Coordinates of C-alpha atoms in Angstrom, one line a residue:
M1 CA 116.1 138.4 -35.9
Q2 CA 112.9 138.5 -34.0
E3 CA 111.5 135.3 -35.8
K4 CA 114.7 133.5 -35.0
I5 CA 114.4 134.5 -31.4
E6 CA 111.0 133.4 -31.2
R7 CA 111.8 130.1 -32.8
N8 CA 114.8 129.3 -30.5
R9 CA 112.5 130.3 -27.2
A10 CA 109.9 127.8 -28.5
Y11 CA 112.5 125.4 -29.0
I12 CA 114.0 125.9 -25.6
K13 CA 110.4 125.5 -24.0
Q14 CA 109.9 122.1 -25.9
N15 CA 113.3 121.0 -24.4
K16 CA 112.4 122.0 -20.9
I17 CA 109.6 119.4 -20.6
K18 CA 112.0 116.5 -21.1
V19 CA 114.9 118.3 -19.1
L20 CA 112.5 118.6 -16.1
E21 CA 111.2 115.1 -16.4
N22 CA 114.5 113.8 -16.2
L23 CA 115.5 116.1 -13.2
Q24 CA 112.3 115.0 -11.2
K25 CA 113.6 111.2 -11.3
Q26 CA 116.8 112.4 -9.7
N27 CA 117.7 113.5 -5.9
H28 CA 121.4 114.7 -7.2
Y29 CA 122.3 117.3 -9.6
K30 CA 125.5 118.0 -11.3
V31 CA 126.0 121.9 -11.7
V32 CA 128.5 123.3 -14.4
F33 CA 129.5 126.8 -13.8
Y34 CA 130.6 128.4 -17.2
V35 CA 133.5 130.9 -16.7
Y36 CA 136.0 132.3 -19.1
D37 CA 137.4 135.1 -16.8
C38 CA 138.6 134.6 -13.2
S39 CA 138.3 138.3 -12.7
K40 CA 134.4 138.2 -13.0
W41 CA 134.0 135.2 -11.0
K42 CA 131.5 136.0 -8.2
C43 CA 129.8 132.5 -7.5
Q44 CA 132.2 131.6 -4.7
S45 CA 129.5 131.4 -2.2
L46 CA 127.1 129.4 -4.4
Y47 CA 129.8 127.0 -5.4
E48 CA 130.8 126.7 -1.9
L49 CA 127.5 126.0 -0.6
M50 CA 126.4 123.6 -3.3
N51 CA 129.8 121.7 -2.6
S52 CA 128.6 121.3 1.1
L53 CA 125.3 119.8 0.1
A54 CA 124.6 116.2 -0.7
E55 CA 122.1 117.2 -3.6
F56 CA 124.9 119.1 -5.7
S57 CA 128.3 118.4 -7.4
P58 CA 129.5 121.6 -8.6
L59 CA 132.1 121.8 -11.5
V60 CA 133.6 125.0 -12.7
V61 CA 134.3 124.6 -16.5
V62 CA 137.0 127.2 -17.7
T63 CA 136.5 128.0 -21.5
K64 CA 137.3 130.3 -24.1
N65 CA 134.9 133.0 -24.9
A66 CA 133.9 133.2 -28.8
A67 CA 135.7 136.5 -29.6
E68 CA 137.8 135.6 -32.5
N69 CA 139.2 139.0 -33.7
L70 CA 142.6 139.8 -32.4
D71 CA 141.4 143.6 -32.3
N72 CA 138.4 142.7 -30.0
P73 CA 139.3 143.7 -26.6
S74 CA 137.5 140.5 -25.3
Y75 CA 139.8 138.4 -27.3
Q76 CA 141.5 135.7 -25.2
T77 CA 145.0 134.0 -25.4
K78 CA 145.7 130.7 -24.3
E79 CA 148.0 131.9 -21.4
E80 CA 144.8 133.9 -20.2
I81 CA 142.5 130.9 -20.2
L82 CA 145.1 128.7 -18.3
E83 CA 145.7 131.6 -15.8
T84 CA 142.0 131.2 -15.1
F85 CA 142.2 127.4 -14.9
K86 CA 145.0 127.8 -12.4
F87 CA 143.1 130.6 -10.5
F88 CA 140.6 127.6 -9.6
K89 CA 142.9 125.0 -9.1
N90 CA 144.9 126.7 -6.6
K91 CA 141.5 127.2 -4.7
N92 CA 141.2 123.3 -4.5
M93 CA 138.0 123.6 -6.7
N94 CA 136.6 121.1 -9.1
V95 CA 137.4 122.6 -12.3
E96 CA 137.8 121.1 -16.0
L97 CA 138.9 122.9 -19.3
G98 CA 135.9 123.5 -21.9
Y99 CA 138.5 124.3 -24.6
D100 CA 140.6 121.8 -26.5
F101 CA 143.8 123.6 -27.5
K102 CA 144.9 120.7 -29.6
T103 CA 142.1 120.8 -31.8
N104 CA 141.6 124.6 -31.3
K105 CA 137.8 123.9 -30.6
H106 CA 135.2 124.4 -27.8
I107 CA 134.3 121.1 -25.9
P108 CA 130.4 120.9 -26.2
F109 CA 128.7 121.2 -22.4
K110 CA 126.9 117.9 -23.4
E111 CA 130.2 116.1 -22.7
F112 CA 130.3 117.4 -19.1
K113 CA 126.8 115.7 -18.5
P114 CA 125.3 118.7 -16.3
D115 CA 121.9 118.9 -15.0
I116 CA 122.2 122.6 -14.4
I117 CA 124.4 125.1 -16.0
I118 CA 125.1 128.4 -14.4
Y119 CA 126.3 131.4 -16.5
Q120 CA 127.9 134.6 -15.4
H121 CA 128.8 136.2 -18.7
P122 CA 126.2 136.9 -21.5
W123 CA 128.6 137.7 -24.2
Y124 CA 130.6 135.7 -26.7
V125 CA 129.2 132.4 -25.7
E126 CA 130.1 129.5 -28.1
T127 CA 127.0 127.8 -29.5
S128 CA 127.6 124.4 -28.1
Q129 CA 128.2 125.8 -24.8
G130 CA 125.1 128.4 -25.0
P131 CA 121.7 128.1 -23.6
V132 CA 119.9 126.9 -26.8
V133 CA 121.9 123.9 -27.4
C134 CA 122.3 123.3 -23.8
S135 CA 118.3 123.4 -23.1
E136 CA 118.3 120.0 -24.6
F137 CA 119.9 118.4 -21.6
A138 CA 120.1 121.0 -18.8
L139 CA 118.4 123.6 -17.1
T140 CA 120.2 126.9 -17.6
A141 CA 120.7 130.1 -15.3
Y142 CA 122.3 133.2 -15.5
V143 CA 123.8 134.9 -12.3
P144 CA 125.5 138.1 -13.6
Y145 CA 129.1 138.8 -12.5
D146 CA 128.1 142.5 -12.2
I147 CA 125.3 144.5 -10.6
A148 CA 124.2 146.7 -13.5
T149 CA 124.5 150.2 -12.6
T150 CA 122.8 151.6 -15.6
N151 CA 119.6 150.7 -17.7
L152 CA 121.4 149.9 -20.8
E153 CA 119.5 147.2 -22.8
S154 CA 122.8 145.0 -23.1
D155 CA 122.2 144.3 -19.5
Y156 CA 118.9 142.6 -19.6
N157 CA 117.5 142.2 -23.3
L158 CA 120.2 140.4 -25.4
R159 CA 119.0 137.0 -26.9
F160 CA 120.9 135.3 -24.3
H161 CA 118.9 137.0 -21.3
N162 CA 115.5 135.9 -23.0
Y163 CA 116.8 132.3 -23.4
V164 CA 118.2 131.1 -20.0
E165 CA 115.4 129.6 -17.6
Y166 CA 116.6 131.8 -14.7
F167 CA 117.8 135.2 -14.8
F168 CA 118.4 136.1 -11.2
V169 CA 118.8 139.8 -10.5
F170 CA 119.8 142.1 -7.7
N171 CA 116.4 143.7 -6.4
D172 CA 113.0 144.5 -7.1
A173 CA 113.7 147.7 -8.8
F174 CA 115.8 145.8 -11.5
K175 CA 113.0 143.3 -11.9
E176 CA 110.5 146.0 -12.2
Y177 CA 112.5 147.9 -15.0
Y178 CA 113.7 144.8 -16.9
A179 CA 110.4 142.8 -17.2
P180 CA 108.4 145.0 -19.5
R181 CA 111.3 145.8 -21.8
M182 CA 112.3 142.3 -22.4
I183 CA 111.2 140.0 -25.4
N184 CA 109.8 137.3 -23.0
Q185 CA 108.1 140.2 -20.8
G186 CA 110.6 139.1 -18.0
E187 CA 109.1 135.8 -17.2
N188 CA 112.5 134.4 -16.0
L189 CA 113.4 137.1 -13.7
V190 CA 114.0 136.0 -10.0
V191 CA 114.9 138.5 -7.4
T192 CA 117.7 136.7 -5.3
G193 CA 120.3 139.3 -4.5
T194 CA 123.9 138.8 -5.7
P195 CA 126.4 135.9 -4.5
S196 CA 129.3 138.4 -4.6
L197 CA 127.8 140.4 -1.8
D198 CA 127.5 137.0 0.3
Y199 CA 131.1 137.6 1.1
F200 CA 130.3 140.3 3.5
I201 CA 127.9 138.1 5.3
N202 CA 130.5 135.5 5.6
H203 CA 133.4 137.6 6.5
K204 CA 133.7 140.3 9.2
A205 CA 135.8 143.4 8.1
K206 CA 139.4 143.8 8.9
N207 CA 141.2 146.7 10.0
E208 CA 144.6 145.5 9.4
K209 CA 146.3 147.0 6.2
Q210 CA 143.6 149.7 5.5
Y211 CA 144.1 149.3 1.7
V212 CA 143.6 152.5 -0.4
I213 CA 142.1 150.9 -3.5
Y214 CA 142.7 152.6 -7.0
A215 CA 140.3 150.7 -9.5
P216 CA 140.3 152.1 -13.1
H217 CA 137.8 151.0 -15.7
W218 CA 138.8 149.8 -19.1
T219 CA 136.8 152.1 -21.5
V220 CA 139.2 154.7 -22.6
N221 CA 137.9 154.9 -26.1
H222 CA 134.6 156.8 -25.5
K223 CA 133.7 156.6 -29.0
N224 CA 133.2 152.8 -29.1
T225 CA 132.4 151.8 -25.6
I226 CA 130.2 152.6 -22.5
A227 CA 132.7 155.7 -21.5
Y228 CA 133.1 155.0 -17.9
S229 CA 136.7 155.4 -17.9
T230 CA 138.7 158.6 -16.6
F231 CA 142.1 157.0 -16.9
K232 CA 143.3 159.8 -19.5
E233 CA 142.8 162.2 -17.1
T234 CA 143.5 160.8 -13.7
G235 CA 145.6 157.6 -14.3
K236 CA 149.3 159.4 -13.9
F237 CA 147.7 161.6 -11.1
M238 CA 146.8 158.8 -9.1
L239 CA 150.1 157.1 -9.3
N240 CA 152.1 160.3 -8.6
Y241 CA 149.7 160.9 -5.3
A242 CA 150.2 157.3 -4.4
K243 CA 154.1 157.7 -4.7
Q244 CA 153.9 161.0 -2.7
N245 CA 152.0 159.3 0.1
P246 CA 153.6 155.9 0.8
Q247 CA 152.5 155.9 4.3
Y248 CA 149.1 154.4 3.0
N249 CA 148.7 150.9 1.6
W250 CA 147.9 151.4 -2.1
L251 CA 146.2 148.6 -4.0
F252 CA 146.0 148.9 -7.8
K253 CA 142.8 147.1 -8.9
P254 CA 142.4 147.8 -12.8
H255 CA 139.7 146.3 -15.0
P256 CA 141.4 143.4 -16.5
M257 CA 141.0 144.9 -20.1
L258 CA 142.5 148.2 -19.3
K259 CA 146.1 147.1 -20.4
K260 CA 145.1 146.0 -23.9
A261 CA 142.6 149.1 -24.3
L262 CA 145.6 151.5 -23.4
I263 CA 147.8 150.0 -26.0
D264 CA 145.3 149.5 -28.8
N265 CA 143.8 153.0 -28.6
E266 CA 147.6 154.2 -28.3
I267 CA 147.2 156.1 -25.1
M268 CA 150.5 154.3 -23.9
T269 CA 152.8 152.1 -25.6
K270 CA 153.2 148.4 -24.2
K271 CA 156.5 149.7 -22.4
E272 CA 154.9 152.5 -20.9
V273 CA 151.9 150.4 -19.7
E274 CA 154.1 147.7 -18.4
N275 CA 156.1 150.5 -16.4
Y276 CA 152.8 151.7 -15.0
Y277 CA 151.6 148.6 -13.9
N278 CA 155.0 147.7 -12.1
S279 CA 155.0 151.2 -10.5
W280 CA 152.3 150.2 -8.2
K281 CA 153.6 148.2 -5.3
E282 CA 150.5 145.8 -4.8
A283 CA 148.1 145.1 -7.1
C284 CA 145.1 142.3 -7.4
Y285 CA 144.1 141.2 -11.1
D286 CA 141.9 138.3 -10.3
G287 CA 138.3 137.8 -8.9
D288 CA 139.6 137.6 -5.3
Y289 CA 139.4 141.3 -4.5
L290 CA 136.7 141.5 -2.1
K291 CA 139.0 140.5 1.0
Y292 CA 140.7 143.7 -0.1
F293 CA 137.4 145.7 0.1
N294 CA 136.9 144.2 3.5
D295 CA 140.3 145.4 4.7
S296 CA 140.0 149.0 2.9
Q297 CA 139.6 152.4 4.1
L298 CA 138.6 154.1 1.0
M299 CA 138.3 153.3 -2.9
I300 CA 138.9 155.3 -5.9
T301 CA 137.1 154.3 -9.0
D302 CA 135.4 154.7 -12.4
C303 CA 134.3 151.1 -12.6
S304 CA 130.5 150.5 -12.3
T305 CA 129.9 147.4 -10.5
F306 CA 132.4 148.3 -7.8
L307 CA 130.1 151.2 -6.7
L308 CA 127.3 148.9 -5.5
E309 CA 129.7 146.0 -4.4
Y310 CA 131.6 148.5 -2.1
A311 CA 128.5 150.1 -0.7
A312 CA 128.3 146.7 1.3
T313 CA 131.6 148.0 3.5
K314 CA 129.9 151.4 4.2
K315 CA 133.4 153.0 3.6
P316 CA 133.9 156.2 1.6
L317 CA 134.3 156.0 -2.0
I318 CA 135.6 158.7 -4.4
R319 CA 133.8 158.2 -7.9
L320 CA 135.6 159.5 -10.9
V321 CA 133.1 161.0 -13.1
S322 CA 133.1 160.4 -16.8
K323 CA 130.8 163.0 -18.6
D324 CA 130.2 160.9 -21.4
M325 CA 129.1 157.9 -19.5
P326 CA 125.3 156.6 -19.6
E327 CA 122.9 157.6 -16.7
F328 CA 122.4 155.4 -13.7
N329 CA 119.7 153.3 -12.7
T330 CA 117.7 154.3 -9.6
T331 CA 119.4 151.8 -7.3
T332 CA 123.0 153.4 -8.0
E333 CA 121.7 156.8 -8.1
E334 CA 120.7 156.5 -4.4
V335 CA 124.1 154.9 -3.6
V336 CA 126.5 157.4 -5.4
Q337 CA 124.7 160.3 -3.4
T338 CA 126.7 159.0 -0.6
Y339 CA 129.8 158.9 -2.4
Y340 CA 132.1 161.7 -3.2
N341 CA 132.0 162.5 -6.9
A342 CA 135.1 164.1 -8.3
E343 CA 135.0 165.6 -12.0
N344 CA 138.5 166.6 -12.2
T345 CA 141.8 165.9 -10.4
T346 CA 141.4 169.2 -8.4
E347 CA 138.5 167.7 -6.8
L348 CA 140.2 164.5 -6.5
E349 CA 142.9 165.6 -4.6
K350 CA 140.7 167.6 -2.4
Y351 CA 138.7 164.5 -1.5
L352 CA 141.9 162.3 -1.0
D353 CA 143.5 164.8 1.1
M354 CA 140.0 165.3 3.0
I355 CA 139.6 161.6 3.8
L356 CA 143.2 160.4 4.1
K357 CA 145.0 163.3 5.6
E358 CA 142.1 165.2 7.5
K359 CA 140.4 161.9 8.6
H360 CA 137.1 163.8 7.6
D361 CA 134.2 161.9 6.2
P362 CA 131.0 164.3 6.2
L363 CA 128.9 161.6 4.2
K364 CA 129.6 158.6 6.6
D365 CA 126.4 158.7 8.3
K366 CA 124.5 158.8 4.8
R367 CA 126.0 155.5 3.7
K368 CA 123.8 152.4 4.2
A369 CA 124.8 148.7 3.6
F370 CA 122.3 146.8 1.4
N371 CA 120.1 144.6 3.2
Q372 CA 121.2 141.7 1.6
T373 CA 120.1 138.3 2.2
F374 CA 122.3 135.1 1.5
S375 CA 122.0 134.9 -2.1
A376 CA 123.7 131.6 -2.7
Q377 CA 120.8 130.0 -0.4
N378 CA 118.1 131.9 -2.1
I379 CA 119.4 130.7 -5.7
I380 CA 119.8 127.0 -4.4
D381 CA 116.3 127.1 -2.8
I382 CA 114.9 128.3 -6.4
L383 CA 116.7 125.3 -8.2
K384 CA 115.6 122.6 -6.2
K385 CA 112.2 123.6 -6.1
R386 CA 112.3 123.9 -9.9
A387 CA 114.0 120.4 -10.4
A388 CA 111.8 118.7 -8.0
K389 CA 108.5 120.2 -9.2
C390 CA 106.0 117.7 -10.6

């Protein structure tokens, strides 16, 4: 495996010479955003800024991931892919399909003639759309859809992470930890912040509906996953609490893979899952959830990325604690100290009553929003400099 990785890295470096020569002859760049799940779309600010600049023509290519096994939680149906395509179409964005349903084959990215490709997912990337093949004709970059909360190697040292020209990371702590542990010694790491938090720079907080957000993770099978989920212990409790307290505007924001995980692991039948989901009066299933964060008063979650994204609001969060989950990285550990950490439903109910009914938030003064610069501009500056560099 190591030999193959080094061979691919050498191939990529060789291709880069020609790619950069071609880019330096241009003053306009076509940028393809690789997407297969709209719930993980976090590059809206980057797309919009590129679309406003004469130097760039952004295009979202919605494709199918390469998970072929029906039992794989990441397996995608045609309906799911078309739903993601519709998500971007409804936003009047430039979007095309990267999968041909007539032939059941991926469309090689070369056919879209990109100068730059931006990935948000490192898993199940089909070969003709992946960074090794695409290095022949484009500059590749990775903008993670999530802000990693742990130091799991899968967040920074997959083959994919070592192949892309740029791996944009959240802050210096991430870079300092990742670099010495990566195969390429972190030579492609660049600190830019994350585009998802740009939303809070561009949009002021609302105080209209004041949502109370319940956001459960999908990892209900702790034997085979990263074990964030507490749904088996807290899922029904949260629904009952919401029903008993209809005076609050509840929003259900489940991980997109939760429904399938509940059925596959026989925690609920398909009918039970449908009934559970339909019992929530309002829900969000796609990537346009930051507007709800902005118009909320509280989040209850065992999801990982939300712990850092929601910190931008400075609002209270009740973290549902799974005792089987991996340890947090230093950035996340600092943040969760300012949240209410519930290890069981007794503590959960206590915190819910305290924050919602008693209007008491003793950790309020400890919470600080991230000192976030405009990540989209940071990324564009780096790409423009690289493309123009002689």
